Coordinates of C-alpha atoms in Angstrom, one line a residue:
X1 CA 3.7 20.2 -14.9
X2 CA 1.2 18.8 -17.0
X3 CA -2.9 19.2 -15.5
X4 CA -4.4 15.8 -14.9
X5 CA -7.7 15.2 -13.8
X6 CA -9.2 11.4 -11.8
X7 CA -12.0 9.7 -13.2
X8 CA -13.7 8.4 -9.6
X9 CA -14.2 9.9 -6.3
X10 CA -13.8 7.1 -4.1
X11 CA -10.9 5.2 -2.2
X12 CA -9.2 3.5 -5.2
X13 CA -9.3 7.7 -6.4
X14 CA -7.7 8.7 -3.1
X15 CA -4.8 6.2 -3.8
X16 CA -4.3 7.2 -7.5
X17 CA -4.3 11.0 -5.8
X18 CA -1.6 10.4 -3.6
X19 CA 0.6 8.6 -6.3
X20 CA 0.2 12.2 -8.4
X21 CA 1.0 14.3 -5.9
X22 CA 4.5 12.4 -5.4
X23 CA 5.2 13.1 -9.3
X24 CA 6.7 15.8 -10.2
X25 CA 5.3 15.8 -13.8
X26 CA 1.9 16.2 -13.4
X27 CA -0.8 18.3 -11.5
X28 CA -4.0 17.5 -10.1
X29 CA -6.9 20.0 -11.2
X30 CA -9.9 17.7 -9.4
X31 CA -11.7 14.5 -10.0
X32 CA -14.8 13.3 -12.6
X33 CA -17.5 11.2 -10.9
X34 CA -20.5 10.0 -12.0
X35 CA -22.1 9.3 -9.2
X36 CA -20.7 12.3 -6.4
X37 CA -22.4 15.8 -6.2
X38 CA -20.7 18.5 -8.4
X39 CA -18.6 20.6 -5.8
X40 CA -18.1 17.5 -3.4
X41 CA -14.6 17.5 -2.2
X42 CA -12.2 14.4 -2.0
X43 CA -8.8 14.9 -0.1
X44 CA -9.3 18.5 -0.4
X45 CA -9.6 18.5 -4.5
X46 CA -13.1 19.0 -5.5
X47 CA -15.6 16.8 -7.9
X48 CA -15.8 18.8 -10.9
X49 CA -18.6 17.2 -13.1
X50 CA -19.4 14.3 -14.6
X51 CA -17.5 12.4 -17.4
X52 CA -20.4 14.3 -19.6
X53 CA -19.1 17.6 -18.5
X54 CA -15.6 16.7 -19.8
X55 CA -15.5 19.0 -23.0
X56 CA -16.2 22.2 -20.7
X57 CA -14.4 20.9 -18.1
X58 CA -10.6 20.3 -20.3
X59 CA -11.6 24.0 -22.0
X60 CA -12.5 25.5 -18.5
X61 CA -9.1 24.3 -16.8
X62 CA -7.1 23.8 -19.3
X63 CA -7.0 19.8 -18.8
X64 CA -6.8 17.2 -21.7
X65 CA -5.2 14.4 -19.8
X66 CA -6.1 11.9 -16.6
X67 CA -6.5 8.6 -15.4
X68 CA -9.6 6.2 -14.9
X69 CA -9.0 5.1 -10.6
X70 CA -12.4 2.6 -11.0
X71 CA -11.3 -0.1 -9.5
X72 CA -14.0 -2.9 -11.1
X73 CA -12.2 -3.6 -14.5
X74 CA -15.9 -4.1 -16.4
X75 CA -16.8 -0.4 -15.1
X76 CA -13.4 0.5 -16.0
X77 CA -13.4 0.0 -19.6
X78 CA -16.9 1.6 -20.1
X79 CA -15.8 4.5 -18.4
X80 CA -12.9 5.0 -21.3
X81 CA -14.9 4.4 -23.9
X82 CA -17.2 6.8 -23.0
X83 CA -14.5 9.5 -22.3
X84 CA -13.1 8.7 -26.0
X85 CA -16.3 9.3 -27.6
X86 CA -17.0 12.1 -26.1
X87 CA -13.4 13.5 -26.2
X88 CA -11.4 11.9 -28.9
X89 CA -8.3 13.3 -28.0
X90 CA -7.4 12.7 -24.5
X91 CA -4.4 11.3 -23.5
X92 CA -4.7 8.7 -21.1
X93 CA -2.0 8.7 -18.7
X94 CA 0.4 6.2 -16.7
X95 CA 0.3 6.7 -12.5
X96 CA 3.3 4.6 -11.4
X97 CA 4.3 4.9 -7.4
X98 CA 8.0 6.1 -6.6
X99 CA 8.6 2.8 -4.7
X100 CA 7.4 0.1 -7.5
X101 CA 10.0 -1.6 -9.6
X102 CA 9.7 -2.1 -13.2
X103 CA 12.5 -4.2 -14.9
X104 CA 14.5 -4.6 -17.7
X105 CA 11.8 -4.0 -21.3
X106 CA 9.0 -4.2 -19.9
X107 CA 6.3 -2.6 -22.1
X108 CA 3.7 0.0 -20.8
X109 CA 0.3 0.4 -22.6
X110 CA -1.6 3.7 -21.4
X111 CA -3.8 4.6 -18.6
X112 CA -2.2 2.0 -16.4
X113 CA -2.1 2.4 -12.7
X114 CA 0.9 0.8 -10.7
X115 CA 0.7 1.1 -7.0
X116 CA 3.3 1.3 -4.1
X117 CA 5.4 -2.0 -3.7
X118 CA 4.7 -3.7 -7.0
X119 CA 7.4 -5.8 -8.7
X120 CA 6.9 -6.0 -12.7
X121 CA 9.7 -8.3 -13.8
X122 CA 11.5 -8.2 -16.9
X123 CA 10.1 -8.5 -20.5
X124 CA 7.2 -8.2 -19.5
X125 CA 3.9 -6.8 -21.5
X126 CA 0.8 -4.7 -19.9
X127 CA -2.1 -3.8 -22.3
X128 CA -4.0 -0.6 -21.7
X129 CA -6.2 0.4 -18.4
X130 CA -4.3 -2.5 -16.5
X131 CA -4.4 -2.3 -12.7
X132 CA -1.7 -3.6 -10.3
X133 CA -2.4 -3.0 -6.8
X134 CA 0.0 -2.7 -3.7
X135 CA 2.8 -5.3 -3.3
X136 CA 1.2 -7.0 -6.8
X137 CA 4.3 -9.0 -8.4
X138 CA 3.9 -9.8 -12.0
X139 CA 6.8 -12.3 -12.7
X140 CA 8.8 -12.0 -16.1
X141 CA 7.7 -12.3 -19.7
X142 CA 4.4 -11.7 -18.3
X143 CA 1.5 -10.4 -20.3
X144 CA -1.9 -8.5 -19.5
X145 CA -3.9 -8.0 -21.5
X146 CA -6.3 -4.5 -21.4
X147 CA -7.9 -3.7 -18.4
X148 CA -7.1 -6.8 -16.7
X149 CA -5.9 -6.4 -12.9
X150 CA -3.2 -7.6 -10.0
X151 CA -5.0 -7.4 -6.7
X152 CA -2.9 -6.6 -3.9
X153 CA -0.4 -9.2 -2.4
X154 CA -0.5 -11.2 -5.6
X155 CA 2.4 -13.0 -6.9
X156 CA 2.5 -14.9 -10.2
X157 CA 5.2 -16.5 -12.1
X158 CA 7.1 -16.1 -14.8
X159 CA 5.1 -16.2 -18.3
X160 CA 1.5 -15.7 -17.0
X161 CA -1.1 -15.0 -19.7
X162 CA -4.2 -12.5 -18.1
X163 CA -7.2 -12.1 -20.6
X164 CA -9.0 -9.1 -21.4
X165 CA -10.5 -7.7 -18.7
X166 CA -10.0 -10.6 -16.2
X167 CA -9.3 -9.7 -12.0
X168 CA -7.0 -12.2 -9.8
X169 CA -7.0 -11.0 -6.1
X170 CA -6.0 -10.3 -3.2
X171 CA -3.4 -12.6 -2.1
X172 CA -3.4 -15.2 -5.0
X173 CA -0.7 -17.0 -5.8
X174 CA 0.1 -18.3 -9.4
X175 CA 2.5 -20.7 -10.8
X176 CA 4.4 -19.9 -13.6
X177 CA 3.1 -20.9 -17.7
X178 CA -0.2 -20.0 -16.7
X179 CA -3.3 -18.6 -18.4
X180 CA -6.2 -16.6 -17.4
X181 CA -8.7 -16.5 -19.7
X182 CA -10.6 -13.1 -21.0
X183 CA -13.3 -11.7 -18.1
X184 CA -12.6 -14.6 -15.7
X185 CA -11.8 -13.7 -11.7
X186 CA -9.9 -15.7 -9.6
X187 CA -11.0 -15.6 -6.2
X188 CA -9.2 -14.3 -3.2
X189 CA -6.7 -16.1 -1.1
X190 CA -6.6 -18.8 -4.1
X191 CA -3.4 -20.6 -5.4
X192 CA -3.6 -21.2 -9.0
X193 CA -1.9 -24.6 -10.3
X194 CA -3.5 -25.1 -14.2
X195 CA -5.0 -22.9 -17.0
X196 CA -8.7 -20.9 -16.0
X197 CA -10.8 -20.4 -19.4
X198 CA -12.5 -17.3 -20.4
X199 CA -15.9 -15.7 -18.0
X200 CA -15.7 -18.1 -15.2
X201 CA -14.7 -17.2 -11.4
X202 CA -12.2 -19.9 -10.0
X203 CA -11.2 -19.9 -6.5
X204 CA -9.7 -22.4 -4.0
X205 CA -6.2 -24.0 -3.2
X206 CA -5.9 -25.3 -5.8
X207 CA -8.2 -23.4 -7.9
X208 CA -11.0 -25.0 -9.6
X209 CA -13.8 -23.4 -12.1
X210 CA -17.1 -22.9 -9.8
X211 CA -19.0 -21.2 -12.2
X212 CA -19.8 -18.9 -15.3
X213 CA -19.8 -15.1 -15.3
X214 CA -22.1 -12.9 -16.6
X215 CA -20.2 -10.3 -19.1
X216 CA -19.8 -7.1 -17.1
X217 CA -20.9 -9.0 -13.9
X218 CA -19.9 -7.2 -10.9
X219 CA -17.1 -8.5 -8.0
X220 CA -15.4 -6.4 -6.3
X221 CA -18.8 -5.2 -4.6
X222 CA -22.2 -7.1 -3.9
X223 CA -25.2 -8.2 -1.3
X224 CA -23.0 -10.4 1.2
X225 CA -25.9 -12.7 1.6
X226 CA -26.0 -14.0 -2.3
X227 CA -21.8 -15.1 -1.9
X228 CA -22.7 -18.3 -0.1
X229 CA -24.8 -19.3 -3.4
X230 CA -22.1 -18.0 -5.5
X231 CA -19.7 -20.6 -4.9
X232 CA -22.1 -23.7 -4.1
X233 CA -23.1 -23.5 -7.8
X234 CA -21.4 -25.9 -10.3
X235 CA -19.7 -25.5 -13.7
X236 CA -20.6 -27.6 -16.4
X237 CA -18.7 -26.1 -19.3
X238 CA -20.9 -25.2 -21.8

């Protein structure tokens, strides 16, 4: 069994943990967190350091391999580039739960995370650090690109297009020959009916543009009092 270790502490880290422990090829030494005491412990496996500790921590237990469970796709991709510079060589593996079904050539990049119940239908294409969360459905000839995500419960059809780092969730529905810009979110609950361009957040049924995004901007997580102004503000395409 290979050693692995989980880059965050928190719940989307306890899902990513129980995926592992179902494998049979790989075994977890403890988790990275850049936020959690040293020592704390998650589902019984303790925080070891920091991703800044990394190069004593892979000597100190024998570990050169892991995956990043950050669920916000922005924080996601900043975590692995700071893991590559500071250890070049890690290999960035693939968690995929024992009751997801992947179908006929589809292509895997690495570090991707597929959780229980997900449908990946055939020919499709995920890029690197992608994220599809439980009961996700990505319909065929599909393509994500890099650490781009599938909230849970959402189904899209056949020959969807998801930029670079770009989040649809939970519950979404999209039609087939769509695309999803680069760094844009779709908002939950929404049903997607025409192409979203790059860093905006659409949401509705149907979907319409409501705004611009900030590169990097956060939404998973937020102060609950600014989402009213959130979607009251207009997009005027520049």
């Amino acid at each position: 069994m290979k050693n692995v270790l989980i880059f965050g502490a928190s719940g989307h880290g306890s899902v990513v943990l129980d995926c592992l422990e179902r494998s049979n090829d790989y075994r977890v030494v403890g988790f990275i967190d850049s936020f959690k005491k040293k020592g704390t412990k998650n589902n019984g496996y303790e925080v070891l350091g920091t991703e800044y500790d990394l190069r004593y921590i892979t000597e100190r237990y024998n570990v050169h391999a892991g995956v990043i469970a950050i669920g916000d796709n922005w924080e996601r991709q900043k975590m692995a580039e700071r893991i590559v510079k500071i250890s070049p060589d890690f290999d960035f593996i693939n968690v995929i739960h024992s009751s997801a079904i992947l179908g006929k050539d589809v292509i895997l990049g690495k570090g991707i995370i597929v959780l229980p119940g997900v449908i990946v239908n055939a020919n499709s294409r995920i890029g690197d650090h992608c994220m599809l969360n439980t009961r996700a459905s990505l319909g065929h000839d599909g393509i994500m690109d890099s650490f781009s995500s599938l909230a849970p419960g959402v189904c899209t059809g056949g020959y969807l297009k998801l930029g670079r780092g770009s989040a649809i969730s939970l519950g979404t529905l999209v039609i087939q020959n769509i695309s999803i810009g680069s760094e844009s979110v779709i908002g939950a609950g929404s049903l997607v009916l025409k192409n979203i361009p790059d860093q905006v957040l659409a949401f509705g049924s149907p979907a319409e543009v409501i705004r611009r995004r900030q590169k990097g901007e956060v939404y998973l997580t937020g102060p609950r009092s600014l989402q009213p102004t959130l979607f009251k503000m207009e997009y005027t395409g520049s």
